[in-house]
Short mmCIF file of C-alpha atoms in Angstrom, two decimals:
data_model
loop_
_atom_site.label_atom_id
_atom_site.label_comp_id
_atom_site.label_asym_id
_atom_site.label_seq_id
_atom_site.Cartn_x
_atom_site.Cartn_y
_atom_site.Cartn_z
CA MET A 1 -10.23 19.50 27.15
CA SER A 2 -8.09 20.58 24.13
CA ILE A 3 -5.72 19.00 21.66
CA ALA A 4 -2.88 21.12 22.99
CA ASN A 5 -3.70 19.65 26.43
CA VAL A 6 -3.58 16.16 25.03
CA VAL A 7 -0.17 17.03 23.58
CA ARG A 8 1.26 18.74 26.78
CA ASP A 9 0.01 16.16 29.35
CA ALA A 10 1.63 13.42 27.29
CA ALA A 11 4.95 15.17 27.45
CA ASP A 12 4.63 15.79 31.08
CA LYS A 13 3.72 12.11 31.72
CA TYR A 14 5.90 10.19 29.21
CA GLY A 15 8.62 12.92 28.30
CA PRO A 16 11.83 10.85 27.60
CA SER A 17 10.06 7.84 25.83
CA VAL A 18 9.80 7.67 22.04
CA ALA A 19 6.32 9.04 20.78
CA VAL A 20 6.78 8.88 17.05
CA GLU A 21 9.28 7.39 14.57
CA ASP A 22 9.66 6.78 10.78
CA ASN A 23 12.65 5.17 8.95
CA GLU A 24 14.72 8.44 9.30
CA ARG A 25 14.17 9.75 12.85
CA SER A 26 12.15 9.61 16.01
CA LEU A 27 10.95 12.20 18.68
CA THR A 28 10.21 11.80 22.29
CA PHE A 29 6.92 13.01 23.77
CA SER A 30 8.82 16.00 25.11
CA GLU A 31 10.52 16.80 21.65
CA LEU A 32 7.32 16.25 19.86
CA SER A 33 5.38 18.69 22.27
CA ASP A 34 8.11 21.42 22.03
CA ARG A 35 8.38 21.20 18.09
CA VAL A 36 4.48 21.24 17.86
CA HIS A 37 3.95 24.39 19.87
CA GLN A 38 7.12 26.13 18.18
CA LEU A 39 5.58 25.27 14.71
CA ALA A 40 2.14 26.31 15.77
CA VAL A 41 3.23 29.91 16.75
CA GLY A 42 6.04 30.14 14.24
CA LEU A 43 3.84 30.03 11.26
CA ASP A 44 2.44 33.42 12.22
CA ASN A 45 6.04 34.77 11.21
CA PHE A 46 5.38 33.60 7.43
CA GLY A 47 2.08 35.35 7.24
CA VAL A 48 -0.23 32.42 8.12
CA SER A 49 -2.77 33.93 10.54
CA ARG A 50 -4.92 31.87 12.90
CA GLY A 51 -7.79 30.56 11.13
CA GLY A 52 -5.90 30.47 7.72
CA THR A 53 -6.12 27.24 5.61
CA VAL A 54 -2.96 25.41 5.15
CA LEU A 55 -2.43 22.70 2.41
CA VAL A 56 -0.13 19.62 3.74
CA LEU A 57 1.42 17.41 0.95
CA LEU A 58 3.57 14.98 3.32
CA PRO A 59 3.96 11.10 2.99
CA ASN A 60 3.39 8.96 6.12
CA SER A 61 6.19 10.25 8.29
CA VAL A 62 7.18 12.16 11.61
CA ALA A 63 6.62 15.34 9.89
CA SER A 64 3.05 14.56 8.96
CA VAL A 65 2.14 14.02 12.67
CA GLU A 66 4.05 16.99 14.03
CA VAL A 67 2.54 19.24 11.32
CA ASP A 68 -1.05 18.05 11.79
CA LEU A 69 -0.77 18.56 15.60
CA ALA A 70 0.85 21.98 15.09
CA LEU A 71 -2.01 23.11 12.72
CA THR A 72 -4.64 21.96 15.10
CA VAL A 73 -3.09 23.33 18.27
CA GLY A 74 -2.44 26.69 16.45
CA GLY A 75 -5.94 27.24 15.33
CA TYR A 76 -5.23 26.69 11.58
CA VAL A 77 -7.37 24.79 9.21
CA ARG A 78 -5.49 21.69 7.88
CA VAL A 79 -6.17 20.43 4.11
CA ALA A 80 -4.25 17.05 3.56
CA LEU A 81 -3.36 16.34 0.19
CA ASN A 82 -3.11 12.38 -0.67
CA PRO A 83 0.29 12.01 -2.21
CA ARG A 84 -1.02 9.16 -4.38
CA VAL A 85 -3.81 11.10 -6.32
CA GLY A 86 -1.56 13.53 -8.22
CA GLU A 87 -1.26 17.12 -9.32
CA ARG A 88 -4.70 17.42 -11.12
CA ASP A 89 -6.64 16.75 -7.75
CA TRP A 90 -4.05 18.76 -5.69
CA ALA A 91 -4.77 21.71 -7.99
CA ARG A 92 -8.55 21.26 -7.82
CA ILE A 93 -8.42 21.24 -4.01
CA GLU A 94 -6.11 24.08 -3.76
CA GLN A 95 -8.50 26.09 -6.09
CA ASP A 96 -11.59 25.37 -3.97
CA CYS A 97 -10.01 25.95 -0.46
CA ALA A 98 -7.80 28.99 -1.37
CA PRO A 99 -4.80 28.03 1.08
CA ARG A 100 -2.61 30.74 2.80
CA ALA A 101 0.17 28.29 3.05
CA LEU A 102 1.55 24.90 1.52
CA ILE A 103 3.69 22.46 3.59
CA PHE A 104 5.16 19.85 1.28
CA ASP A 105 7.85 17.09 0.93
CA PRO A 106 9.77 17.52 -2.32
CA ARG A 107 10.54 13.85 -2.26
CA VAL A 108 6.69 13.28 -3.22
CA GLU A 109 6.41 12.76 -6.89
CA GLY A 110 5.13 15.79 -8.54
CA ALA A 111 5.27 17.72 -5.26
CA ALA A 112 8.12 20.14 -6.15
CA ASP A 113 6.40 20.96 -9.45
CA PHE A 114 3.15 21.62 -7.86
CA ALA A 115 4.84 23.83 -5.07
CA SER A 116 6.23 26.07 -7.83
CA ARG A 117 2.87 26.74 -9.27
CA SER A 118 1.09 27.09 -5.89
CA THR A 119 -1.00 30.23 -5.18
CA ALA A 120 -0.23 29.84 -1.57
CA LYS A 121 1.69 32.92 -0.13
CA ALA A 122 3.85 30.86 2.12
CA VAL A 123 5.44 27.57 0.70
CA ILE A 124 7.35 25.62 3.19
CA ALA A 125 9.30 22.44 2.72
CA ALA A 126 9.71 19.52 5.00
CA HIS A 127 13.38 19.26 3.42
CA HIS A 128 15.28 21.75 1.45
CA SER A 129 13.79 22.67 -1.94
CA ASN A 130 14.36 25.48 -4.52
CA ASN A 131 10.56 25.64 -4.71
CA ALA A 132 10.17 26.89 -1.20
CA ARG A 133 11.01 29.93 0.62
CA THR A 134 11.80 28.09 3.88
CA THR A 135 11.81 24.83 5.60
CA LEU A 136 9.97 23.39 8.53
CA GLU A 137 13.13 23.31 10.54
CA GLU A 138 13.61 27.06 9.92
CA VAL A 139 10.13 27.93 10.89
CA ILE A 140 10.57 25.89 14.33
CA ALA A 141 13.91 27.63 14.90
CA ASP A 142 12.77 31.27 14.14
CA ALA A 143 9.62 30.62 16.41
CA PRO A 144 9.57 33.02 19.61
CA VAL A 145 10.36 30.98 22.80
CA GLY A 146 7.91 30.49 25.57
CA VAL A 147 4.96 31.60 23.56
CA SER A 148 1.90 29.47 23.52
CA PRO A 149 -0.89 29.90 21.03
CA ARG A 150 -4.41 30.59 22.47
CA THR A 151 -6.82 27.29 22.74
CA PRO A 152 -9.09 27.54 19.67
CA ASP A 153 -12.77 27.65 20.16
CA PRO A 154 -14.12 24.00 20.23
CA ALA A 155 -16.62 25.07 17.44
CA SER A 156 -13.99 26.45 15.07
CA LEU A 157 -12.73 24.52 12.23
CA CYS A 158 -9.43 22.41 12.35
CA ALA A 159 -9.71 20.75 8.88
CA LEU A 160 -11.23 20.31 5.62
CA HIS A 161 -11.44 16.56 4.41
CA TYR A 162 -11.53 16.26 0.70
CA SER A 163 -13.25 13.37 -1.15
CA SER A 164 -14.70 13.27 -4.60
CA GLY A 165 -18.22 14.48 -5.51
CA THR A 166 -20.46 12.70 -7.87
CA THR A 167 -18.96 14.68 -10.74
CA GLY A 168 -15.46 13.55 -9.50
CA VAL A 169 -14.54 17.19 -8.17
CA PRO A 170 -13.24 17.09 -4.75
CA LYS A 171 -15.50 18.20 -2.04
CA GLY A 172 -14.32 19.52 1.39
CA ALA A 173 -15.99 18.42 4.48
CA GLN A 174 -15.46 20.84 7.38
CA ARG A 175 -14.29 19.36 10.61
CA SER A 176 -14.13 21.14 13.90
CA HIS A 177 -12.21 20.71 17.18
CA THR A 178 -15.37 19.36 18.71
CA ASN A 179 -15.54 16.67 16.15
CA ARG A 180 -12.04 15.74 16.61
CA LEU A 181 -12.37 15.45 20.43
CA ALA A 182 -15.38 13.38 20.01
CA SER A 183 -13.41 10.94 17.89
CA LEU A 184 -10.69 10.93 20.54
CA ARG A 185 -13.12 9.76 23.32
CA ALA A 186 -14.94 7.26 21.09
CA MET A 187 -11.71 5.72 19.84
CA ARG A 188 -10.40 5.43 23.42
CA GLU A 189 -13.70 4.04 24.95
CA HIS A 190 -15.04 1.96 22.03
CA VAL A 191 -12.35 0.97 19.77
CA LEU A 192 -9.15 0.50 21.79
CA GLU A 193 -11.05 -0.24 25.28
CA ASP A 194 -8.67 -2.21 27.45
CA SER A 195 -6.30 -3.34 24.54
CA LEU A 196 -3.66 -0.83 25.86
CA ASP A 197 -3.16 -3.03 28.87
CA GLY A 198 -0.82 -5.48 28.33
CA PRO A 199 2.53 -6.91 29.68
CA GLU A 200 4.42 -5.20 26.77
CA PRO A 201 4.35 -1.50 25.69
CA SER A 202 1.78 -0.49 23.08
CA VAL A 203 3.08 0.10 19.68
CA PHE A 204 0.80 1.31 16.91
CA ILE A 205 2.03 0.59 13.26
CA HIS A 206 0.75 3.22 11.00
CA ALA A 207 0.47 0.96 7.93
CA GLY A 208 -2.45 3.08 6.27
CA PRO A 209 -2.16 6.67 5.54
CA VAL A 210 -1.92 8.85 8.57
CA ILE A 211 -4.14 11.44 6.81
CA HIS A 212 -7.01 8.92 6.58
CA THR A 213 -8.37 6.38 9.05
CA SER A 214 -4.96 5.41 10.59
CA GLY A 215 -4.59 8.98 11.65
CA LEU A 216 -7.51 8.63 14.33
CA PHE A 217 -5.12 6.67 16.44
CA VAL A 218 -2.66 9.44 16.75
CA LEU A 219 -4.29 11.22 19.80
CA PRO A 220 -5.39 8.13 21.62
CA PHE A 221 -2.05 6.77 21.46
CA LEU A 222 -0.41 10.07 22.51
CA GLU A 223 -2.57 10.27 25.49
CA ALA A 224 -1.90 6.64 26.34
CA GLY A 225 1.77 7.07 26.17
CA GLY A 226 2.05 4.29 23.21
CA ARG A 227 4.92 4.46 20.48
CA GLN A 228 3.77 5.20 17.00
CA VAL A 229 5.68 3.80 13.92
CA LEU A 230 4.91 5.25 10.63
CA LEU A 231 5.36 3.23 7.40
CA ASP A 232 5.06 4.77 4.07
CA HIS A 233 2.94 2.61 1.57
CA PRO A 234 4.35 -0.68 2.79
CA ARG A 235 3.60 -3.83 1.04
CA PRO A 236 1.88 -6.48 3.03
CA GLU A 237 5.06 -8.31 3.79
CA ASP A 238 6.75 -5.11 4.96
CA MET A 239 3.89 -4.52 7.40
CA ILE A 240 4.34 -8.10 8.92
CA ASP A 241 8.24 -7.47 9.04
CA ALA A 242 7.45 -4.10 10.92
CA ILE A 243 5.32 -5.59 13.45
CA GLU A 244 7.76 -8.10 14.14
CA THR A 245 10.73 -5.80 14.18
CA HIS A 246 8.98 -2.89 16.32
CA GLY A 247 7.13 -5.16 18.55
CA GLY A 248 3.65 -3.77 17.07
CA THR A 249 0.53 -4.30 19.23
CA HIS A 250 -1.97 -2.29 17.34
CA THR A 251 -2.62 -1.50 13.67
CA ALA A 252 -5.53 -0.37 11.33
CA LEU A 253 -6.01 -1.66 7.71
CA VAL A 254 -8.65 -1.45 5.00
CA PRO A 255 -10.34 -4.73 4.22
CA THR A 256 -8.57 -5.12 0.89
CA VAL A 257 -5.14 -5.43 2.70
CA VAL A 258 -6.55 -7.87 5.19
CA ALA A 259 -7.57 -10.13 2.27
CA ARG A 260 -4.10 -9.86 0.94
CA LEU A 261 -2.72 -10.91 4.20
CA LEU A 262 -4.80 -13.87 4.04
CA ASP A 263 -2.84 -15.10 1.03
CA PHE A 264 0.16 -15.77 3.12
CA ASP A 265 0.64 -19.06 4.89
CA ASP A 266 0.38 -19.38 8.61
CA VAL A 267 4.27 -19.22 9.43
CA GLN A 268 4.52 -15.99 7.61
CA LEU A 269 1.37 -14.61 9.41
CA GLY A 270 3.03 -15.50 12.75
CA PRO A 271 4.23 -12.12 13.78
CA MET A 272 0.64 -10.79 13.42
CA ARG A 273 -0.65 -13.14 16.04
CA ARG A 274 0.97 -10.68 18.72
CA LEU A 275 -1.49 -8.01 17.95
CA ARG A 276 -3.68 -6.93 20.73
CA MET A 277 -5.85 -5.01 18.12
CA LEU A 278 -6.46 -5.30 14.45
CA ALA A 279 -8.99 -2.43 13.38
CA TYR A 280 -10.56 -2.41 10.03
CA ALA A 281 -12.52 0.40 8.42
CA GLY A 282 -13.39 2.04 5.17
CA ALA A 283 -15.26 -0.64 3.50
CA PRO A 284 -17.42 -3.86 4.51
CA MET A 285 -15.28 -6.98 5.01
CA PRO A 286 -17.15 -10.15 3.75
CA VAL A 287 -17.97 -12.52 6.72
CA GLU A 288 -15.81 -15.40 5.36
CA HIS A 289 -12.71 -13.04 5.33
CA LEU A 290 -13.62 -12.18 8.84
CA ARG A 291 -13.75 -15.82 9.98
CA GLN A 292 -10.35 -16.39 8.25
CA ALA A 293 -8.72 -13.43 9.86
CA TYR A 294 -9.90 -14.37 13.29
CA HIS A 295 -8.46 -17.77 13.05
CA ARG A 296 -5.39 -17.05 11.03
CA ILE A 297 -4.27 -13.52 11.97
CA THR A 298 -5.59 -12.46 15.13
CA PRO A 299 -9.02 -12.88 17.21
CA ASN A 300 -8.63 -9.32 18.55
CA LEU A 301 -10.41 -7.71 15.51
CA VAL A 302 -12.29 -4.32 15.86
CA GLN A 303 -14.39 -2.63 13.08
CA TYR A 304 -15.27 0.92 13.11
CA TYR A 305 -17.52 2.86 10.77
CA GLY A 306 -17.75 6.53 9.95
CA MET A 307 -17.25 9.06 6.98
CA VAL A 308 -15.59 12.22 6.25
CA GLU A 309 -18.70 14.06 6.86
CA ALA A 310 -19.05 12.36 10.49
CA ILE A 311 -15.82 11.56 11.99
CA PRO A 312 -15.33 7.75 12.94
CA PRO A 313 -16.11 6.06 14.80
CA LEU A 314 -19.85 6.33 14.81
CA THR A 315 -20.41 2.79 15.47
CA VAL A 316 -18.04 -0.01 16.62
CA LEU A 317 -18.00 -3.96 16.30
CA SER A 318 -15.81 -4.69 19.17
CA ALA A 319 -13.42 -7.60 19.80
CA ALA A 320 -16.04 -9.23 22.01
CA ASP A 321 -18.72 -8.89 19.20
CA HIS A 322 -16.25 -10.60 16.75
CA ARG A 323 -15.82 -13.44 19.36
CA ARG A 324 -19.60 -13.84 19.67
CA GLY A 325 -20.03 -13.80 15.83
CA VAL A 326 -17.46 -16.36 15.23
CA ALA A 327 -18.62 -18.60 18.20
CA GLU A 328 -22.42 -18.40 18.02
CA ASP A 329 -24.14 -15.50 15.87
CA ALA A 330 -22.82 -15.02 12.31
CA ASP A 331 -25.22 -12.39 11.71
CA VAL A 332 -23.15 -10.05 14.14
CA LEU A 333 -20.24 -10.29 11.92
CA SER A 334 -22.37 -8.93 8.91
CA SER A 335 -22.97 -5.61 11.02
CA VAL A 336 -20.90 -2.47 11.68
CA GLY A 337 -21.69 -2.87 15.50
CA LYS A 338 -23.43 -0.61 17.77
CA PRO A 339 -23.65 3.31 17.95
CA CYS A 340 -20.90 4.97 20.20
CA GLU A 341 -21.99 7.05 23.11
CA GLY A 342 -23.35 10.31 22.13
CA VAL A 343 -23.95 9.20 18.44
CA GLU A 344 -27.66 9.18 17.27
CA ILE A 345 -28.64 6.86 14.31
CA GLU A 346 -31.74 6.46 12.65
CA PHE A 347 -33.05 5.00 9.50
CA ARG A 348 -35.53 6.77 7.38
CA ASP A 349 -37.47 6.33 4.10
CA SER A 350 -39.29 9.16 2.35
CA GLY A 351 -38.52 11.30 5.49
CA GLN A 352 -40.16 9.11 8.06
CA THR A 353 -38.11 6.80 10.61
CA VAL A 354 -38.68 3.11 9.75
CA PRO A 355 -39.00 0.27 12.38
CA ASP A 356 -36.11 -1.91 13.21
CA GLY A 357 -35.39 -4.48 10.51
CA LEU A 358 -36.63 -2.40 7.77
CA ILE A 359 -34.22 -0.81 5.28
CA GLY A 360 -33.78 3.08 5.16
CA GLU A 361 -31.30 5.81 4.68
CA LEU A 362 -28.92 6.12 7.64
CA VAL A 363 -29.39 9.48 9.32
CA VAL A 364 -26.82 10.48 12.06
CA SER A 365 -26.49 13.43 14.61
CA GLY A 366 -24.27 14.22 17.53
CA PRO A 367 -20.81 15.73 18.13
CA SER A 368 -19.28 13.68 15.46
CA VAL A 369 -21.25 15.28 12.55
CA SER A 370 -19.41 17.96 10.32
CA PRO A 371 -20.79 21.41 10.32
CA GLY A 372 -21.12 20.96 6.44
CA TYR A 373 -19.25 21.43 3.42
CA HIS A 374 -16.66 24.15 2.31
CA ASN A 375 -18.37 26.34 -0.55
CA ALA A 376 -21.57 24.26 -0.18
CA GLU A 377 -23.49 26.97 -1.81
CA THR A 378 -21.58 26.51 -4.95
CA ARG A 379 -21.97 22.76 -5.31
CA THR A 380 -24.79 20.51 -6.80
CA ASP A 381 -22.99 17.28 -6.36
CA LEU A 382 -22.40 16.67 -2.70
CA GLY A 383 -24.21 13.40 -2.27
CA LYS A 384 -24.92 13.85 1.36
CA SER A 385 -26.96 16.64 2.99
CA HIS A 386 -26.89 18.38 6.27
CA ASP A 387 -30.26 19.62 7.80
CA LYS A 388 -30.21 21.13 11.31
CA GLY A 389 -27.61 18.90 12.87
CA LEU A 390 -28.74 15.88 10.98
CA LEU A 391 -26.51 14.20 8.24
CA HIS A 392 -28.43 12.18 5.67
CA SER A 393 -25.61 9.94 4.55
CA GLY A 394 -26.85 8.20 1.44
CA ASP A 395 -25.74 4.95 3.25
CA LEU A 396 -28.64 2.41 3.13
CA GLY A 397 -29.32 -0.28 5.96
CA PHE A 398 -31.30 -1.13 8.92
CA ARG A 399 -30.88 -1.53 12.72
CA ALA A 400 -31.55 -5.05 13.91
CA THR A 401 -33.88 -5.85 16.91
CA ASN A 402 -30.50 -6.56 18.98
CA GLY A 403 -29.27 -3.11 18.36
CA TYR A 404 -26.54 -3.97 15.85
CA VAL A 405 -26.39 -1.57 12.71
CA HIS A 406 -26.35 -3.32 9.27
CA LEU A 407 -25.35 -1.46 6.05
CA THR A 408 -26.59 -2.80 2.75
CA GLY A 409 -24.89 -0.11 0.45
CA ARG A 410 -24.98 3.21 -1.05
CA SER A 411 -28.44 4.30 -2.43
CA LYS A 412 -26.72 5.41 -5.79
CA ASP A 413 -25.17 1.77 -6.09
CA MET A 414 -28.58 -0.18 -5.43
CA ILE A 415 -29.52 -2.41 -8.43
CA ILE A 416 -33.03 -2.39 -9.53
CA THR A 417 -33.63 -5.52 -11.79
CA GLY A 418 -36.88 -6.82 -12.84
CA GLY A 419 -38.76 -4.79 -10.35
CA TYR A 420 -36.46 -5.96 -7.40
CA ASN A 421 -34.18 -3.93 -5.33
CA VAL A 422 -30.83 -5.75 -4.99
CA TYR A 423 -28.07 -4.40 -2.68
CA PRO A 424 -24.54 -5.15 -3.99
CA ARG A 425 -23.20 -6.02 -0.69
CA GLU A 426 -25.48 -8.84 -0.07
CA VAL A 427 -24.52 -10.32 -3.43
CA GLU A 428 -20.80 -9.75 -2.73
CA GLU A 429 -21.00 -11.56 0.54
CA GLU A 430 -22.30 -14.69 -0.95
CA ILE A 431 -19.63 -14.72 -3.75
CA SER A 432 -16.94 -14.00 -1.18
CA ALA A 433 -17.93 -17.05 0.75
CA ILE A 434 -17.06 -19.12 -2.45
CA PRO A 435 -13.87 -21.23 -1.49
CA GLY A 436 -10.95 -19.80 -3.43
CA ILE A 437 -12.45 -16.34 -4.20
CA ASN A 438 -10.73 -13.25 -2.72
CA ASP A 439 -12.16 -9.63 -3.46
CA VAL A 440 -15.38 -9.31 -5.44
CA VAL A 441 -17.42 -6.30 -6.73
CA VAL A 442 -21.07 -6.42 -8.05
CA ILE A 443 -22.67 -3.61 -10.10
CA GLY A 444 -25.79 -3.33 -12.13
CA LEU A 445 -25.44 -2.65 -16.00
CA PRO A 446 -28.28 -1.29 -18.23
CA ASP A 447 -30.35 -4.01 -19.75
CA PRO A 448 -33.38 -3.65 -22.14
CA LEU A 449 -35.40 -6.28 -20.45
CA TRP A 450 -34.47 -6.14 -16.74
CA GLY A 451 -33.82 -2.50 -16.54
CA GLN A 452 -30.44 -3.49 -14.83
CA ARG A 453 -28.51 -6.93 -14.96
CA ILE A 454 -26.13 -7.98 -12.06
CA VAL A 455 -22.48 -8.56 -13.07
CA ALA A 456 -19.62 -9.26 -10.87
CA ALA A 457 -15.78 -9.22 -11.12
CA TYR A 458 -13.71 -11.20 -8.56
CA THR A 459 -10.12 -12.09 -7.91
CA VAL A 460 -8.91 -15.38 -6.57
CA GLU A 461 -6.37 -16.69 -3.79
CA SER A 462 -3.02 -17.62 -5.21
CA THR A 463 -3.79 -21.34 -4.77
CA SER A 464 -7.17 -21.26 -6.37
CA THR A 465 -8.25 -23.03 -9.42
CA ILE A 466 -11.87 -21.91 -9.49
CA ASP A 467 -12.78 -20.66 -12.96
CA GLU A 468 -15.84 -18.43 -14.39
CA PRO A 469 -18.27 -21.41 -15.10
CA SER A 470 -17.69 -22.73 -11.65
CA ALA A 471 -18.12 -19.47 -9.92
CA LEU A 472 -21.19 -18.81 -11.74
CA ALA A 473 -22.63 -22.00 -10.80
CA GLU A 474 -22.02 -21.49 -7.37
CA CYS A 475 -23.65 -18.05 -7.45
CA ARG A 476 -26.73 -19.94 -8.87
CA ARG A 477 -26.65 -22.29 -6.09
CA ARG A 478 -26.13 -19.65 -3.33
CA LEU A 479 -28.47 -16.94 -4.39
CA PRO A 480 -32.15 -16.50 -5.44
CA ASP A 481 -32.71 -16.16 -9.09
CA PHE A 482 -33.26 -12.34 -9.06
CA LYS A 483 -29.95 -11.75 -7.07
CA ARG A 484 -27.88 -13.96 -9.33
CA PRO A 485 -25.27 -12.37 -11.53
CA LYS A 486 -25.86 -12.78 -15.26
CA SER A 487 -22.05 -12.99 -15.75
CA VAL A 488 -18.81 -13.29 -13.47
CA HIS A 489 -15.54 -12.30 -14.64
CA HIS A 490 -12.10 -13.34 -13.24
CA VAL A 491 -9.43 -10.57 -13.15
CA ASP A 492 -5.85 -10.09 -11.81
CA GLU A 493 -6.94 -7.21 -9.75
CA LEU A 494 -9.66 -4.81 -9.05
CA PRO A 495 -9.48 -1.09 -9.43
CA LEU A 496 -8.75 0.68 -5.99
CA THR A 497 -8.94 4.16 -4.64
CA PRO A 498 -5.86 5.63 -3.51
CA LEU A 499 -7.07 4.89 -0.01
CA GLY A 500 -7.29 1.08 -0.78
CA LYS A 501 -10.97 0.67 -1.16
CA ILE A 502 -12.55 -0.75 -4.22
CA ASP A 503 -13.26 1.86 -6.74
CA ARG A 504 -16.71 1.22 -7.94
CA VAL A 505 -16.51 3.95 -10.82
CA GLY A 506 -13.50 2.25 -12.16
CA ALA A 507 -15.03 -1.20 -11.65
CA THR A 508 -18.14 -0.29 -13.62
CA ARG A 509 -15.80 0.94 -16.63
CA LEU A 510 -13.92 -2.55 -16.20
CA LEU A 511 -17.08 -4.54 -16.21
CA GLU A 512 -18.56 -2.71 -19.14
CA GLN A 513 -15.47 -3.59 -21.11
CA LEU A 514 -15.40 -7.10 -20.04
CA THR A 515 -19.08 -7.60 -20.73
CA GLN A 516 -18.69 -6.11 -24.30
CA LYS A 517 -15.63 -8.37 -25.04
CA ALA A 518 -17.60 -11.32 -23.84
CA THR A 519 -20.75 -10.60 -26.01
CA GLY A 520 -18.59 -9.87 -28.91
#
C-alpha cells in the first residue's frame, strides 16, 4: 500500500465526482490524480531531487491538498509553514531544514517578502508573483507525460512537522510514509468507523488548518470517495453556513472552537445537527462542554489524541463512548479513549511501568511514532525523547481499570503547592463546570510560602453574569483546599496558539500581569 495507490485508486473508482473544492475552484478525483502525479515528476525539472526538502506556505485551498499529495507521492520531504505565525518563525524553520524549494501563495500576508529572501534554489508560486521563478501551473504543464514516480520506501521521510521547543525555537519532528499510512488505517477504522455510510454523500468541511489535524482526514476521504471543502480561517458562523451550503457531514475542530459554537442559540446551530461526525482534538475538552455539545450540536462526537511526534490517532474516544459517557458513565468523557490497534501505551514513573490507576508519564510505541527529530544532535530543548522505538511524551496520565486512557497534563505544567502535586486539567474541569464559564486556564505562579500558588483566568458565555467573587466562591465549594485557586480573573479572551489551542506561555504572562495589578 502506498499513498500513490490511494490517489490512483480513488481516481479509478470516483473519477468524475468532485474530490476537493475551495471558494475559487474544484477538482474531480481524476483531475486531482493527474495533477498530483504531474507535479510529483515535474519538480525534478526545477532541481528538486527525490528526498529533497520542500517548504510549503499555502492557505487552506485546493492547492494545499494537491501539493501535499504530490510531494508525498514524489518522495519529497514536505515542511508546511503555518501562514499565521509570521516571517520570524518561517525564517527559523527554513534555516533549520535547508529546503531545496519553496512553494508559496503570494496572497498570504508576508509570503512574497519571505519568498524574495528565501535561500531555496527553486521558488514556485501558487499564483503569479514577481518573487517566483515559476508557478505551479507551469510546473505541471512542463512535466513529462506518462511518467510515474517510483514508490518511496515506507521507512523514508515524507515530512518534517515543526512545533516550538521549550526555548521557543521551532523543532522538526520527522514523519515517515509508514507513519502516515498507519494514521490512514487508524482514522478509517477507529475515528470514521461507519460514519461514512449514510443516505447522503459524505462531505468533509475543512474548517481547521489542513496542515494540522484537519489534514489527517484528506487520505481517508479520498479513499472513501467523499467530497472535501476547504475553508480558510472561517469564523464559527461561516463554518455553520458552509455545513448548510455544502451539505457537510463531517468536520474536525479544536475544543476552543466548539466552545464558541456553544455561544450560538439552538436555531443557529440547526445545520450542525446534520453532522454524522464532529471530531475534536488538539487539547482536552471540559466534560461540561462535551455534554452541551452532545445535546446541542450533535451526539456524533469523536475525540482522538496524538502529537506531532506520534501521528494521530493514538487513542480514540468513539461516538459510542460519548453516548455511554453522557448516559451512564461520566468518567469516560474525561478520558481520551482507548489505544488504536497497533499502538502500545504504558505509563512510567522513574523508568518503571506503573499499575493501572496510578499517574505516570505516557510512553508510546508502534508504527505511529516518529523516527526522531531533525537535527536532534544540535538541540537541548526537545521536551520529548526517543529511545529504541519508544517515545517518552512528557504527557502525564493513567490507564483506568476499564482500559480508558486519562491525561492529567504535561509534566512541565504540573503545579506543586504546599507539597501537593496539582494537575491543571483537573482544576480546569471543575471551573469549566461552573454555569456561565466558557474557556479556562490554570497555572502556578511562584509563591514564597506555598512554592507555587494556583491562579486561573476564564472567559464567560455571552449571557453570563458571573463575576470574579462568585467564581472564586464556586471554586472553594467544588475543590479541596489545596486545589483551590488563590485568585481567578475574568478576561475577554484567552491567548491562543495559531492552531487555536490555549497558549500556556501567553496565559502565564497574562496572569502574572493580572496578579500584579490586583495586588497593587
